[in-house]
């Protein structure tokens, strides 16, 4: 296929493609992104678009397929969902200059680095992980570039396969990167492929980052020691963190400055749920239909914000094991239950909050626009109202959350919410255009040169209107129009029926079916004035926008803290509203191994019974008297319901939620095991025996 690259443009394409052999290359040509050769065949098949061809200068044709640039996000989403990586190659120099347009890849889109809002589930994290092992340890680093989340763990274990499967089941990543040695290990890949929706890729530069991981992490986070992240002696976790951070910088072609910290966790920090337990308790999907309806999440998630929805899932995946932290959440939920009118005020305000995490992440990787900043400003204004309302509550956790929303005490500072609101309000117009390259987004009195240029353009436009009226009077052509477009600039348009009245000084510019377009020397001079001024306006506005963005991004940590605060409030308020609606009660949490649940109910089954009433039941487990139940009974007696009901009640209590019972004393547990020999479908009224009969 060497002849295919005989033209300068195809030679450029070939050189860029060689740098990204594992990606489909979206090569920008005017208003389209084009795919060539094998990429074109893949694109045509996956996207259901037409496969065409381009002459190669040797009498042959190069396979080619294209998509319009303004609709590229929807096509990217389809390719990424199909498991492909896409390198976006943009034009970096104006197309009207002589010679070949300069092009290069500006970002790489992969299943774990999608940032398009339409392609992402609002209440779902889009996790990307890096993973490696040695003889005694497993290390795993998790990132969500759409929110700035970055966490890692290193686990010493003899059961590496089980640990990996349990973590993958809890995280549900969309993409996994591996060192090439592990990617080429069939038995290791077999373990990972149990996670059906996860795309697995080797990372060629893994060793480059892993070799000097400590230095790389120090430089990114601007620190001199990793002790503050709990990583000082965890070499394997450092390697996976450095490799994943390097991968994110490679795909985004930038510093990913919204990743501000590494959260180090261990499996001893929360209640452990293994793969089987998560599946059998049907926390997120049902076993049989793989549907969200009929899951614990469907009962418990009535959060108002996308951030709250994502955090609730984290709480469900990682129930607490510290009594004081659980009680703090329960105190907050109880106060929200008691103060209904104040709770309603917070609930109404939460409905006006946009996704701060994803807004700031888009801005951090260069995908944000002026409308995003206005949206952020409006959301932060609502956050201030939420802070004011939270001041009327007394529980320690709510007070702590209220204080985390930082505002100026005297003079406004950029390191406060009200300071950032002022920055955006002062700089950006209330209703800016989508494009950040075409002006119209910066307020007056920000830049003297900009204001002066606006006056020139405004005055020239008035002059154009006056000229149009003068030319109509001079020529007697009442339908004469002076118009502008980006291709031809300014022109005088005269219908064919009036051509006999056109003055000699008019110079023909373009012929249409029903009209002719002309230019005059005077109009050409003013066109130059206007276009030069508008080009300069666009340059200045873009520069001011970028400076504003830079100031904003210096305070990413503040915005991420605010997002976490709002998400936490949303989750706690959500628990209180469910408790009131479903008649849940506050459990008494203790550590003496006694568990008493009176009139317990299965939280999911009772919501699916509709008009039928769930029959409540009791459980008593005590260190001294009763530690084990052997449950027997006929088919459809409710054995599975009873077992899973109590597991869910314990899990809910350790999340910090009220529970479906009349009274409960729950001892903190560190792990829940639920495993069925054959799957039943309790939410549809099918027992283990009945499922076997149906099958």
Short mmCIF file of N, CA and C in Angstrom, two decimals, residues 267-272 318-328 330 587-597 621 623 646-647 649-656 664-672:
data_model
loop_
_atom_site.label_atom_id
_atom_site.label_comp_id
_atom_site.label_asym_id
_atom_site.label_seq_id
_atom_site.Cartn_x
_atom_site.Cartn_y
_atom_site.Cartn_z
N UNK A 267 -8.73 -3.02 51.87
CA UNK A 267 -9.99 -3.76 52.01
C UNK A 267 -10.44 -3.84 53.46
N UNK A 268 -9.60 -3.37 54.39
CA UNK A 268 -9.98 -3.36 55.82
C UNK A 268 -10.66 -2.04 56.20
N UNK A 269 -10.81 -1.13 55.24
CA UNK A 269 -11.38 0.18 55.55
C UNK A 269 -12.91 0.17 55.53
N UNK A 270 -13.49 -0.89 54.98
CA UNK A 270 -14.95 -0.91 54.83
C UNK A 270 -15.45 -2.35 54.88
N UNK A 271 -16.76 -2.52 54.96
CA UNK A 271 -17.37 -3.84 54.97
C UNK A 271 -17.11 -4.52 53.62
N UNK A 272 -16.55 -5.72 53.65
CA UNK A 272 -16.17 -6.40 52.41
C UNK A 272 -17.36 -7.12 51.77
N UNK A 318 -19.03 0.31 49.46
CA UNK A 318 -18.11 0.38 50.60
C UNK A 318 -18.85 0.80 51.88
N UNK A 319 -19.69 -0.06 52.43
CA UNK A 319 -20.34 0.28 53.71
C UNK A 319 -19.30 0.47 54.81
N UNK A 320 -19.64 1.32 55.78
CA UNK A 320 -18.69 1.70 56.83
C UNK A 320 -18.52 0.60 57.88
N UNK A 321 -17.37 0.64 58.57
CA UNK A 321 -17.17 -0.28 59.70
C UNK A 321 -16.78 0.48 60.97
N UNK A 322 -16.75 1.80 60.88
CA UNK A 322 -16.42 2.62 62.06
C UNK A 322 -17.71 3.14 62.68
N UNK A 323 -17.94 2.79 63.95
CA UNK A 323 -19.19 3.13 64.64
C UNK A 323 -19.45 4.64 64.66
N UNK A 324 -18.44 5.43 64.97
CA UNK A 324 -18.63 6.88 65.07
C UNK A 324 -19.04 7.49 63.74
N UNK A 325 -18.43 7.02 62.66
CA UNK A 325 -18.76 7.56 61.33
C UNK A 325 -20.18 7.17 60.92
N UNK A 326 -20.56 5.92 61.23
CA UNK A 326 -21.93 5.47 60.94
C UNK A 326 -22.94 6.32 61.73
N UNK A 327 -22.67 6.49 63.02
CA UNK A 327 -23.58 7.26 63.88
C UNK A 327 -23.70 8.71 63.42
N UNK A 328 -22.59 9.27 62.92
CA UNK A 328 -22.64 10.65 62.42
C UNK A 328 -23.59 10.77 61.23
N UNK A 330 -26.11 8.69 60.62
CA UNK A 330 -27.47 8.44 61.14
C UNK A 330 -28.02 9.67 61.86
N UNK A 587 -31.43 2.35 63.17
CA UNK A 587 -30.87 1.21 63.90
C UNK A 587 -29.92 1.68 65.01
N UNK A 588 -29.83 0.93 66.07
CA UNK A 588 -28.85 1.19 67.12
C UNK A 588 -27.59 0.40 66.76
N UNK A 589 -26.49 1.10 66.55
CA UNK A 589 -25.24 0.46 66.14
C UNK A 589 -24.36 0.21 67.37
N UNK A 590 -23.86 -1.03 67.50
CA UNK A 590 -22.96 -1.33 68.61
C UNK A 590 -21.91 -2.35 68.16
N UNK A 591 -21.06 -2.76 69.07
CA UNK A 591 -19.95 -3.65 68.69
C UNK A 591 -19.87 -4.89 69.58
N UNK A 592 -20.99 -5.28 70.21
CA UNK A 592 -20.93 -6.41 71.15
C UNK A 592 -21.37 -7.75 70.54
N UNK A 593 -21.44 -7.81 69.20
CA UNK A 593 -21.77 -9.03 68.42
C UNK A 593 -23.22 -9.49 68.56
N UNK A 594 -24.07 -8.73 69.22
CA UNK A 594 -25.49 -9.09 69.31
C UNK A 594 -26.25 -8.40 68.18
N UNK A 595 -27.15 -9.16 67.52
CA UNK A 595 -27.94 -8.58 66.44
C UNK A 595 -29.42 -8.90 66.67
N UNK A 596 -30.21 -7.85 66.86
CA UNK A 596 -31.65 -8.03 67.08
C UNK A 596 -32.39 -7.16 66.05
N UNK A 597 -33.20 -7.80 65.22
CA UNK A 597 -34.02 -7.07 64.25
C UNK A 597 -35.47 -7.50 64.46
N UNK A 621 -29.41 -12.84 66.89
CA UNK A 621 -28.11 -13.51 66.92
C UNK A 621 -27.35 -12.97 68.12
N UNK A 623 -23.85 -13.76 70.85
CA UNK A 623 -22.59 -14.50 71.07
C UNK A 623 -22.79 -15.68 72.00
N UNK A 646 -31.92 -9.87 55.74
CA UNK A 646 -31.11 -9.47 56.89
C UNK A 646 -29.72 -9.00 56.48
N UNK A 647 -29.19 -9.59 55.42
CA UNK A 647 -27.91 -9.10 54.88
C UNK A 647 -28.07 -7.67 54.39
N UNK A 649 -30.36 -5.45 55.33
CA UNK A 649 -30.60 -4.55 56.46
C UNK A 649 -29.29 -4.15 57.13
N UNK A 650 -28.39 -5.12 57.32
CA UNK A 650 -27.08 -4.82 57.91
C UNK A 650 -26.30 -3.88 57.00
N UNK A 651 -26.30 -4.18 55.70
CA UNK A 651 -25.58 -3.34 54.74
C UNK A 651 -26.11 -1.91 54.75
N UNK A 652 -27.45 -1.75 54.75
CA UNK A 652 -28.06 -0.42 54.78
C UNK A 652 -27.67 0.33 56.05
N UNK A 653 -27.70 -0.37 57.18
CA UNK A 653 -27.36 0.27 58.46
C UNK A 653 -25.93 0.78 58.44
N UNK A 654 -25.01 -0.01 57.87
CA UNK A 654 -23.60 0.39 57.86
C UNK A 654 -23.29 1.40 56.75
N UNK A 655 -24.25 1.63 55.87
CA UNK A 655 -24.14 2.75 54.93
C UNK A 655 -24.50 4.07 55.62
N UNK A 656 -25.23 3.95 56.75
CA UNK A 656 -25.70 5.15 57.44
C UNK A 656 -27.16 5.45 57.16
N UNK A 664 -34.18 -2.17 65.78
CA UNK A 664 -32.99 -2.96 65.42
C UNK A 664 -31.78 -2.55 66.26
N UNK A 665 -31.07 -3.56 66.72
CA UNK A 665 -29.76 -3.36 67.34
C UNK A 665 -28.77 -4.18 66.51
N UNK A 666 -27.87 -3.49 65.85
CA UNK A 666 -27.01 -4.16 64.87
C UNK A 666 -25.56 -4.03 65.27
N UNK A 667 -24.90 -5.17 65.38
CA UNK A 667 -23.47 -5.20 65.64
C UNK A 667 -22.73 -5.04 64.31
N UNK A 668 -21.68 -4.23 64.32
CA UNK A 668 -20.93 -3.98 63.09
C UNK A 668 -20.27 -5.27 62.60
N UNK A 669 -20.43 -5.55 61.33
CA UNK A 669 -19.80 -6.73 60.72
C UNK A 669 -18.74 -6.25 59.73
N UNK A 670 -17.74 -7.11 59.46
CA UNK A 670 -16.68 -6.71 58.54
C UNK A 670 -16.79 -7.37 57.18
N UNK A 671 -17.68 -8.38 57.06
CA UNK A 671 -17.88 -9.00 55.75
C UNK A 671 -19.22 -9.70 55.71
N UNK A 672 -19.85 -9.66 54.55
CA UNK A 672 -21.11 -10.36 54.33
C UNK A 672 -20.87 -11.40 53.24
#
